[in-house]
Coordinates of C-alpha atoms (C1' of nucleotides) in Angstrom, one line a residue:
Chain A
X1 CA 273.0 151.4 177.3
X2 CA 274.7 151.1 174.0
X3 CA 272.1 148.7 172.6
X4 CA 269.3 150.9 174.0
X5 CA 269.9 152.7 170.8
X6 CA 268.4 149.8 168.9
X7 CA 264.8 150.4 169.6
X8 CA 265.3 153.9 170.8
X9 CA 266.7 155.1 167.5
X10 CA 263.9 153.6 165.5
X11 CA 261.4 155.3 167.7
X12 CA 263.3 158.5 167.5
X13 CA 263.2 158.5 163.7
X14 CA 259.5 157.6 163.7
X15 CA 258.8 160.4 166.2
X16 CA 260.8 162.9 164.1
X17 CA 258.8 162.0 161.1
X18 CA 255.5 162.3 162.8
X19 CA 256.5 165.6 164.4
X20 CA 257.6 167.0 161.1
X21 CA 254.5 165.8 159.3
X22 CA 252.3 167.4 162.0
X23 CA 254.2 170.6 162.0
X24 CA 254.1 170.9 158.3
X25 CA 250.4 170.3 158.1
X26 CA 249.7 172.8 160.9
X27 CA 252.2 175.5 160.0
X28 CA 251.1 175.5 156.4
X29 CA 247.4 175.4 157.2
X30 CA 247.3 178.1 159.9
X31 CA 250.5 180.0 160.0
X32 CA 253.6 179.6 162.2
X33 CA 252.8 182.0 165.0
X34 CA 249.2 180.7 165.2
X35 CA 250.3 177.2 166.0
X36 CA 251.7 176.4 169.4
X37 CA 254.1 173.6 170.3
X38 CA 251.3 172.0 172.3
X39 CA 249.2 171.6 169.2
X40 CA 252.1 170.1 167.3
X41 CA 252.5 167.7 170.2
X42 CA 248.9 166.7 170.1
X43 CA 248.8 166.3 166.3
X44 CA 252.0 164.3 166.3
X45 CA 251.0 162.1 169.2
X46 CA 254.2 162.4 171.1
X47 CA 255.1 164.0 174.4
X48 CA 256.5 167.5 174.8
X49 CA 259.7 166.0 176.0
X50 CA 260.0 163.9 172.9
X51 CA 259.2 166.8 170.7
X52 CA 262.0 168.9 172.2
X53 CA 264.3 165.9 171.8
X54 CA 263.6 165.8 168.1
X55 CA 263.7 169.6 167.5
X56 CA 265.5 171.7 170.1
X57 CA 263.2 174.7 169.7
X58 CA 260.3 175.9 167.6
X59 CA 262.7 177.8 165.4
X60 CA 264.5 174.5 164.6
X61 CA 261.2 172.9 163.8
X62 CA 260.2 175.8 161.6
X63 CA 263.5 175.5 159.8
X64 CA 262.9 171.8 159.2
X65 CA 259.4 172.5 158.0
X66 CA 260.6 174.9 155.4
X67 CA 263.4 172.7 154.3
X68 CA 261.2 169.7 153.9
X69 CA 258.6 171.7 152.1
X70 CA 261.3 173.0 149.7
X71 CA 262.4 169.4 148.9
X72 CA 258.9 168.1 148.3
X73 CA 257.8 171.0 146.2
X74 CA 260.9 171.0 144.1
X75 CA 260.6 167.3 143.5
X76 CA 256.9 167.6 142.6
X77 CA 257.6 170.3 140.1
X78 CA 260.6 168.5 138.6
X79 CA 258.5 165.4 138.3
X80 CA 255.8 167.2 136.5
X81 CA 258.1 169.0 134.1
X82 CA 260.1 165.9 133.6
X83 CA 257.2 164.1 132.0
X84 CA 257.2 166.6 129.1
X85 CA 259.8 166.5 126.3
X86 CA 259.1 169.4 124.1
X87 CA 261.1 172.4 125.4
X88 CA 258.3 174.9 124.9
X89 CA 255.8 172.6 126.5
X90 CA 258.1 172.1 129.4
X91 CA 257.9 175.8 130.2
X92 CA 254.1 175.6 130.1
X93 CA 254.1 172.5 132.2
X94 CA 255.1 174.7 135.2
X95 CA 251.7 176.3 135.0
X96 CA 249.9 173.0 134.7
X97 CA 251.7 172.0 137.8
X98 CA 250.5 175.1 139.5
X99 CA 246.9 174.4 138.3
X100 CA 247.0 171.0 139.9
X101 CA 248.6 172.3 143.1
X102 CA 245.9 175.0 143.4
X103 CA 243.2 172.4 143.3
X104 CA 244.6 170.4 146.1
X105 CA 242.3 170.5 149.1
X106 CA 244.7 171.9 151.6
X107 CA 246.2 174.5 149.2
X108 CA 246.9 177.7 151.1
X109 CA 249.5 179.6 149.0
X110 CA 253.2 179.4 149.1
X111 CA 254.6 178.3 152.4
X112 CA 257.6 180.5 151.8
X113 CA 255.7 183.7 150.9
X114 CA 253.5 183.1 153.9
X115 CA 256.4 182.5 156.2
X116 CA 258.3 185.5 154.8
X117 CA 255.3 187.8 155.2
X118 CA 254.8 186.5 158.7
X119 CA 258.3 186.4 160.1
X120 CA 260.6 187.6 157.3
X121 CA 262.0 190.8 158.9
X122 CA 262.1 189.3 162.3
X123 CA 263.7 185.9 161.4
X124 CA 266.8 185.9 159.2
X125 CA 266.7 182.1 158.9
X126 CA 263.1 182.2 157.5
X127 CA 264.0 184.9 155.1
X128 CA 267.0 183.0 153.9
X129 CA 265.0 179.8 153.4
X130 CA 262.4 181.8 151.4
X131 CA 265.0 183.4 149.2
X132 CA 266.7 180.1 148.7
X133 CA 263.4 178.5 147.6
X134 CA 262.6 181.3 145.2
X135 CA 266.2 181.4 143.9
X136 CA 266.0 177.7 143.0
X137 CA 262.7 178.3 141.2
X138 CA 264.2 181.1 139.3
X139 CA 267.1 179.0 138.3
X140 CA 264.8 176.3 137.1
X141 CA 262.7 178.7 135.1
X142 CA 265.9 180.2 133.6
X143 CA 267.0 176.8 132.5
X144 CA 263.6 176.0 130.9
X145 CA 263.6 179.4 129.2
X146 CA 267.1 178.8 127.8
X147 CA 266.1 175.3 126.6
X148 CA 263.0 176.7 124.9
X149 CA 265.3 179.1 122.9
X150 CA 264.4 182.4 124.6
X151 CA 266.5 185.2 123.2
X152 CA 267.1 186.5 126.8
X153 CA 266.6 183.6 129.2
X154 CA 267.1 185.9 132.2
X155 CA 264.4 188.2 131.1
X156 CA 262.0 185.4 130.4
X157 CA 262.8 183.6 133.6
X158 CA 262.1 186.7 135.6
X159 CA 258.8 187.2 133.8
X160 CA 257.8 183.6 134.3
X161 CA 258.8 184.0 138.0
X162 CA 256.5 187.0 138.4
X163 CA 253.6 185.1 136.7
X164 CA 254.2 182.1 139.0
X165 CA 254.3 184.1 142.2
X166 CA 251.4 186.2 141.1
X167 CA 249.4 183.1 140.3
X168 CA 250.2 181.6 143.7
X169 CA 249.2 184.7 145.6
X170 CA 246.0 185.2 143.5
X171 CA 245.1 181.6 144.0
X172 CA 245.6 181.8 147.7
X173 CA 243.6 185.0 148.1
X174 CA 241.0 184.1 145.5
X175 CA 241.5 187.4 143.6
X176 CA 241.6 186.0 140.1
X177 CA 239.6 183.4 138.2
X178 CA 241.6 180.3 137.4
X179 CA 244.9 182.0 138.0
X180 CA 247.0 179.1 136.8
X181 CA 245.3 179.1 133.4
X182 CA 245.6 182.8 133.1
X183 CA 249.3 182.7 134.0
X184 CA 249.7 179.9 131.5
X185 CA 248.2 182.0 128.7
X186 CA 250.4 184.9 129.6
X187 CA 253.4 182.6 129.8
X188 CA 252.6 181.3 126.3
X189 CA 252.4 184.8 124.9
X190 CA 255.7 185.8 126.6
X191 CA 257.3 182.6 125.3
X192 CA 256.1 183.4 121.8
X193 CA 257.5 186.9 122.1
X194 CA 260.8 185.7 123.5
X195 CA 261.3 183.1 120.8
X196 CA 260.2 184.8 117.6
X197 CA 263.6 183.4 117.3
X198 CA 265.1 184.5 114.1
X199 CA 263.8 187.9 113.6
X200 CA 261.2 190.1 115.1
X201 CA 262.3 190.7 118.6
X202 CA 265.5 192.3 117.5
X203 CA 264.2 193.5 114.2
X204 CA 261.3 195.2 115.8
X205 CA 263.4 197.4 118.0
X206 CA 265.3 200.3 116.6
X207 CA 269.0 200.2 117.4
Chain B
X1 CA 228.9 220.5 179.0
X2 CA 228.0 220.7 175.4
X3 CA 231.0 222.9 174.7
X4 CA 233.3 220.5 176.4
X5 CA 233.1 218.7 173.1
X6 CA 234.9 221.5 171.4
X7 CA 238.4 221.0 172.6
X8 CA 237.8 217.4 173.5
X9 CA 236.9 216.4 170.0
X10 CA 239.8 218.3 168.4
X11 CA 242.2 216.4 170.6
X12 CA 240.5 213.2 170.0
X13 CA 240.8 213.6 166.3
X14 CA 244.5 214.5 166.6
X15 CA 245.1 211.5 168.8
X16 CA 243.3 209.3 166.3
X17 CA 245.4 210.5 163.5
X18 CA 248.6 210.0 165.4
X19 CA 247.6 206.5 166.6
X20 CA 246.7 205.5 163.1
X21 CA 249.9 206.9 161.6
X22 CA 252.0 205.1 164.2
X23 CA 250.0 201.9 163.7
X24 CA 250.4 202.0 160.0
X25 CA 254.1 202.6 160.1
X26 CA 254.7 199.8 162.7
X27 CA 252.3 197.2 161.3
X28 CA 253.6 197.6 157.8
X29 CA 257.2 197.6 158.8
X30 CA 257.2 194.7 161.2
X31 CA 253.9 192.8 160.8
X32 CA 250.8 192.9 162.9
X33 CA 251.4 190.2 165.4
X34 CA 254.9 191.4 166.0
X35 CA 253.8 194.9 167.2
X36 CA 252.1 195.3 170.5
X37 CA 249.7 197.9 171.6
X38 CA 252.4 199.3 174.0
X39 CA 254.6 200.0 171.1
X40 CA 251.8 201.7 169.2
X41 CA 251.2 203.8 172.3
X42 CA 254.9 204.8 172.5
X43 CA 255.1 205.7 168.8
X44 CA 251.9 207.7 168.9
X45 CA 252.7 209.5 172.1
X46 CA 249.4 208.9 173.7
X47 CA 248.3 207.0 176.8
X48 CA 246.9 203.5 176.6
X49 CA 243.6 204.8 177.8
X50 CA 243.4 207.2 175.0
X51 CA 244.5 204.6 172.5
X52 CA 241.6 202.4 173.5
X53 CA 239.3 205.3 173.4
X54 CA 240.3 205.9 169.7
X55 CA 240.2 202.2 168.7
X56 CA 238.3 199.8 170.9
X57 CA 240.6 196.9 170.3
X58 CA 243.6 195.9 168.3
X59 CA 241.4 194.3 165.7
X60 CA 239.7 197.6 165.2
X61 CA 243.0 199.3 164.8
X62 CA 244.1 196.7 162.3
X63 CA 240.9 197.3 160.4
X64 CA 241.5 201.0 160.3
X65 CA 245.1 200.4 159.3
X66 CA 244.1 198.4 156.3
X67 CA 241.3 200.7 155.3
X68 CA 243.6 203.7 155.4
X69 CA 246.3 201.9 153.5
X70 CA 243.8 200.9 150.9
X71 CA 242.7 204.5 150.4
X72 CA 246.2 205.9 150.2
X73 CA 247.4 203.2 147.8
X74 CA 244.5 203.5 145.5
X75 CA 244.8 207.3 145.4
X76 CA 248.5 207.1 144.7
X77 CA 248.0 204.7 141.8
X78 CA 245.1 206.7 140.4
X79 CA 247.2 209.8 140.6
X80 CA 250.0 208.2 138.8
X81 CA 247.8 206.7 136.0
X82 CA 245.8 209.9 135.8
X83 CA 248.8 211.8 134.6
X84 CA 249.0 209.7 131.4
X85 CA 246.6 210.1 128.5
X86 CA 247.4 207.4 126.0
X87 CA 245.3 204.3 126.8
X88 CA 248.2 201.9 126.2
X89 CA 250.6 204.0 128.3
X90 CA 248.1 204.2 131.1
X91 CA 248.3 200.4 131.4
X92 CA 252.0 200.6 131.5
X93 CA 251.9 203.4 134.0
X94 CA 250.8 201.0 136.6
X95 CA 254.2 199.3 136.5
X96 CA 256.0 202.6 136.6
X97 CA 254.0 203.3 139.7
X98 CA 255.2 200.0 141.1
X99 CA 258.8 200.8 140.2
X100 CA 258.6 204.0 142.2
X101 CA 256.9 202.3 145.1
X102 CA 259.5 199.6 145.3
X103 CA 262.2 202.2 145.6
X104 CA 260.7 203.9 148.6
X105 CA 262.8 203.4 151.7
X106 CA 260.2 201.7 153.8
X107 CA 258.9 199.4 151.1
X108 CA 258.1 196.0 152.5
X109 CA 255.7 194.4 150.1
X110 CA 251.9 194.6 149.9
X111 CA 250.3 195.3 153.3
X112 CA 247.4 193.1 152.3
X113 CA 249.3 190.2 151.1
X114 CA 251.4 190.3 154.2
X115 CA 248.4 190.7 156.5
X116 CA 246.6 187.9 154.6
X117 CA 249.5 185.6 154.9
X118 CA 249.8 186.4 158.6
X119 CA 246.2 186.3 159.7
X120 CA 244.1 185.5 156.7
X121 CA 242.6 182.2 157.8
X122 CA 242.3 183.3 161.4
X123 CA 240.8 186.7 160.8
X124 CA 237.8 187.0 158.4
X125 CA 237.9 190.8 158.5
X126 CA 241.5 190.9 157.4
X127 CA 240.8 188.4 154.7
X128 CA 237.8 190.5 153.5
X129 CA 239.9 193.7 153.5
X130 CA 242.6 192.0 151.4
X131 CA 240.1 190.6 148.9
X132 CA 238.5 194.0 148.7
X133 CA 241.8 195.7 148.0
X134 CA 242.7 193.2 145.3
X135 CA 239.2 193.3 143.9
X136 CA 239.5 197.0 143.4
X137 CA 242.9 196.6 141.8
X138 CA 241.5 194.0 139.4
X139 CA 238.6 196.3 138.5
X140 CA 241.0 199.1 137.7
X141 CA 243.2 196.9 135.6
X142 CA 240.1 195.7 133.8
X143 CA 239.0 199.2 133.0
X144 CA 242.5 200.1 131.8
X145 CA 242.6 197.0 129.6
X146 CA 239.3 197.8 128.1
X147 CA 240.3 201.4 127.4
X148 CA 243.4 200.1 125.7
X149 CA 241.4 198.0 123.4
X150 CA 242.1 194.5 124.7
X151 CA 240.1 191.9 122.9
X152 CA 239.4 190.2 126.2
X153 CA 239.7 192.8 129.0
X154 CA 239.0 190.2 131.7
X155 CA 241.8 188.0 130.5
X156 CA 244.3 190.9 130.2
X157 CA 243.2 192.2 133.6
X158 CA 243.9 188.9 135.3
X159 CA 247.2 188.6 133.5
X160 CA 248.2 192.1 134.6
X161 CA 247.0 191.4 138.1
X162 CA 249.3 188.3 138.2
X163 CA 252.2 190.4 137.0
X164 CA 251.5 193.1 139.6
X165 CA 251.2 190.7 142.5
X166 CA 254.2 188.7 141.4
X167 CA 256.3 191.9 141.0
X168 CA 255.3 193.1 144.5
X169 CA 256.2 189.7 146.1
X170 CA 259.4 189.5 144.2
X171 CA 260.3 193.0 145.1
X172 CA 259.6 192.4 148.8
X173 CA 261.6 189.2 148.8
X174 CA 264.3 190.3 146.5
X175 CA 264.0 187.3 144.2
X176 CA 264.1 189.1 140.9
X177 CA 266.1 191.9 139.5
X178 CA 264.1 195.1 138.9
X179 CA 260.8 193.3 139.1
X180 CA 258.8 196.3 138.1
X181 CA 260.7 196.7 134.9
X182 CA 260.4 193.0 134.1
X183 CA 256.7 193.1 134.8
X184 CA 256.4 196.2 132.6
X185 CA 258.1 194.4 129.7
X186 CA 255.8 191.4 130.2
X187 CA 252.8 193.6 130.4
X188 CA 253.8 195.3 127.2
X189 CA 254.1 192.0 125.4
X190 CA 250.7 190.9 126.8
X191 CA 249.1 194.2 125.8
X192 CA 250.5 193.8 122.3
X193 CA 249.2 190.3 122.1
X194 CA 245.8 191.3 123.4
X195 CA 245.4 194.2 121.0
X196 CA 247.0 192.6 117.9
X197 CA 243.6 191.8 116.3
X198 CA 242.9 195.4 115.8
X199 CA 246.3 196.5 114.6
X200 CA 249.2 194.5 113.4
X201 CA 252.4 194.4 115.5
X202 CA 254.4 196.3 112.9
X203 CA 252.1 199.3 113.3
X204 CA 253.1 199.6 116.9
X205 CA 255.6 202.0 118.2
X206 CA 257.7 201.2 121.3
X207 CA 257.0 203.6 124.1
Chain C
dA1 C1' 238.3 228.5 195.6
dC2 C1' 236.4 224.1 195.5
dG3 C1' 234.5 220.1 193.8
dT4 C1' 234.2 217.4 189.6
dC5 C1' 235.5 215.4 185.5
dG6 C1' 238.7 213.5 182.7
dA7 C1' 243.5 212.7 181.3
dG8 C1' 248.1 210.4 181.8
dA9 C1' 251.3 207.0 183.6
dG10 C1' 251.8 202.7 184.6
dA11 C1' 250.5 198.7 187.5
dA12 C1' 247.7 194.8 187.3
dC13 C1' 245.2 190.9 185.4
dG14 C1' 244.2 187.0 182.7
dA15 C1' 245.4 184.5 178.8
dT16 C1' 248.7 182.3 175.8
dC17 C1' 253.1 180.4 174.6
dG18 C1' 257.8 178.4 174.5
dT19 C1' 260.4 175.8 177.4
dT20 C1' 261.6 173.1 181.4
dC21 C1' 260.7 170.3 185.5
dT22 C1' 258.4 166.8 188.3
dC23 C1' 256.7 162.6 189.1
dG24 C1' 254.9 158.1 188.6
dT25 C1' 255.5 154.2 185.4
dT26 C1' 257.6 150.9 182.5
dG27 C1' 260.7 148.2 180.4
dT28 C1' 265.4 146.4 180.4
dC29 C1' 269.5 144.4 182.0
dG30 C1' 272.6 142.4 185.4
Chain D
dC1 C1' 264.3 140.3 191.5
dG2 C1' 265.9 144.9 191.9
dA3 C1' 268.2 149.1 190.3
dC4 C1' 268.3 152.3 186.7
dA5 C1' 267.4 154.8 182.7
dA6 C1' 264.0 156.5 179.7
dC7 C1' 259.4 157.8 178.8
dG8 C1' 254.6 160.0 179.0
dA9 C1' 251.5 163.2 181.0
dG10 C1' 251.1 167.3 182.4
dA11 C1' 252.2 170.9 185.9
dA12 C1' 255.1 174.8 186.3
dC13 C1' 257.7 178.9 185.0
dG14 C1' 258.9 183.1 182.9
dA15 C1' 257.9 186.1 179.3
dT16 C1' 254.7 188.6 176.4
dC17 C1' 250.4 190.6 175.1
dG18 C1' 245.7 192.6 175.0
dT19 C1' 243.0 194.9 178.0
dT20 C1' 241.4 197.1 182.2
dC21 C1' 242.0 199.4 186.7
dT22 C1' 244.1 202.5 190.1
dC23 C1' 246.0 206.5 191.4
dT24 C1' 247.3 211.1 190.9
dC25 C1' 247.0 215.5 189.1
dG26 C1' 245.5 219.4 186.4
dA27 C1' 241.7 222.0 184.1
dC28 C1' 237.3 223.7 184.1
dG29 C1' 232.6 225.5 185.7
dT30 C1' 230.0 227.9 189.3

DNA sequence: ACGTCGAGAGAACGATCGTTCTCGTTGTCG
DNA sequence: CGACAACGAGAACGATCGTTCTCTCGACGT
């Protein structure tokens, strides 16, 4: 009974991983409400009983999906930005990351924007996860803006955040051509404007 | 028999109007999948039979909802921009329109982004409506950019579109402070950058 | 006034979905 | 070898939802 854990626990971890992988793929590709637990079970190759042992409810699975997605996405962005040294280029690297992301075969927008639009008002946990994800992104953009020498890092961070979210939405809906490149060009212009460091921004404005 | 149409058609139009009003309010506030036909019936104050006489299915009602929303939103934006004469100010008026919109009590993001995130892949009509709406917005921004003298109106239009969509998303999720004002400041900088070849920055006057 | 048509209210139906339960099997340990 | 716990497969259950059907009643034309 005690040692039953030996193999049981290994299998349980494996099952959890497969369930979460399947859920992430399906929820992201087709939306949360459109995917039933039966489909997750099929894709994960486990039994329903096992599925509910791993995640006690669909809500719990959705929470784990968003949490995992947040970790992966943040790590991928950090990795991409981390390869660049120049502070200004680090800001623009965010948009090169977006460009690569948009080209991935299964790209379907931001999981958090989608989940928020789908369940936001009806599901406080989903809303909180979405806000947390975007809050972390804003914090990262603010840090990059400050390192790049922006006169007002909060302002530039918000502007970059708007460009990022807009590019993601436009890429998902196909409403703009090469949205990442357009966002990058806009970010460059805003970065220039924010770091005309030693004079014009303040000199240009009267009192 | 012919005249039976007289009163019948009046009531039918009235019922259609009330059904569409109720559906628009409910779908926008809580999402499409979260609102059942029974609830639309209650809010509209008609019978289910009448409801299905007005709109043959929920899909048809969703289509009418998006179409009506598109008309109203475009008209409101056109009205707001139309009150401004200066070409550069007309571009920025878009973001003042957003600012007012975001402050309305029932604001809950862009109906088309929400609907697309909710049903996009599963519902081609919804996806088409969303793309049509954003396509019209992009065309309007392109025209404004051209009138304002942008060197590359397509580039500026896309950049402004990204700012607009980003501001809407950020406003809906509450991830940025005063997103409309931030988007406006970014738009101004981009507008400056896009029209600098004609006139130097020093010749510009802040609005 | 009477028969007919259509409207309203809501029951009913079929499908779907989240969740639980049953049952037959298997693998393990004493 | 035999009991027992856990597992897989899938039926079952209760709820919800889109849609249709039934029943009753009131309004209109002749």
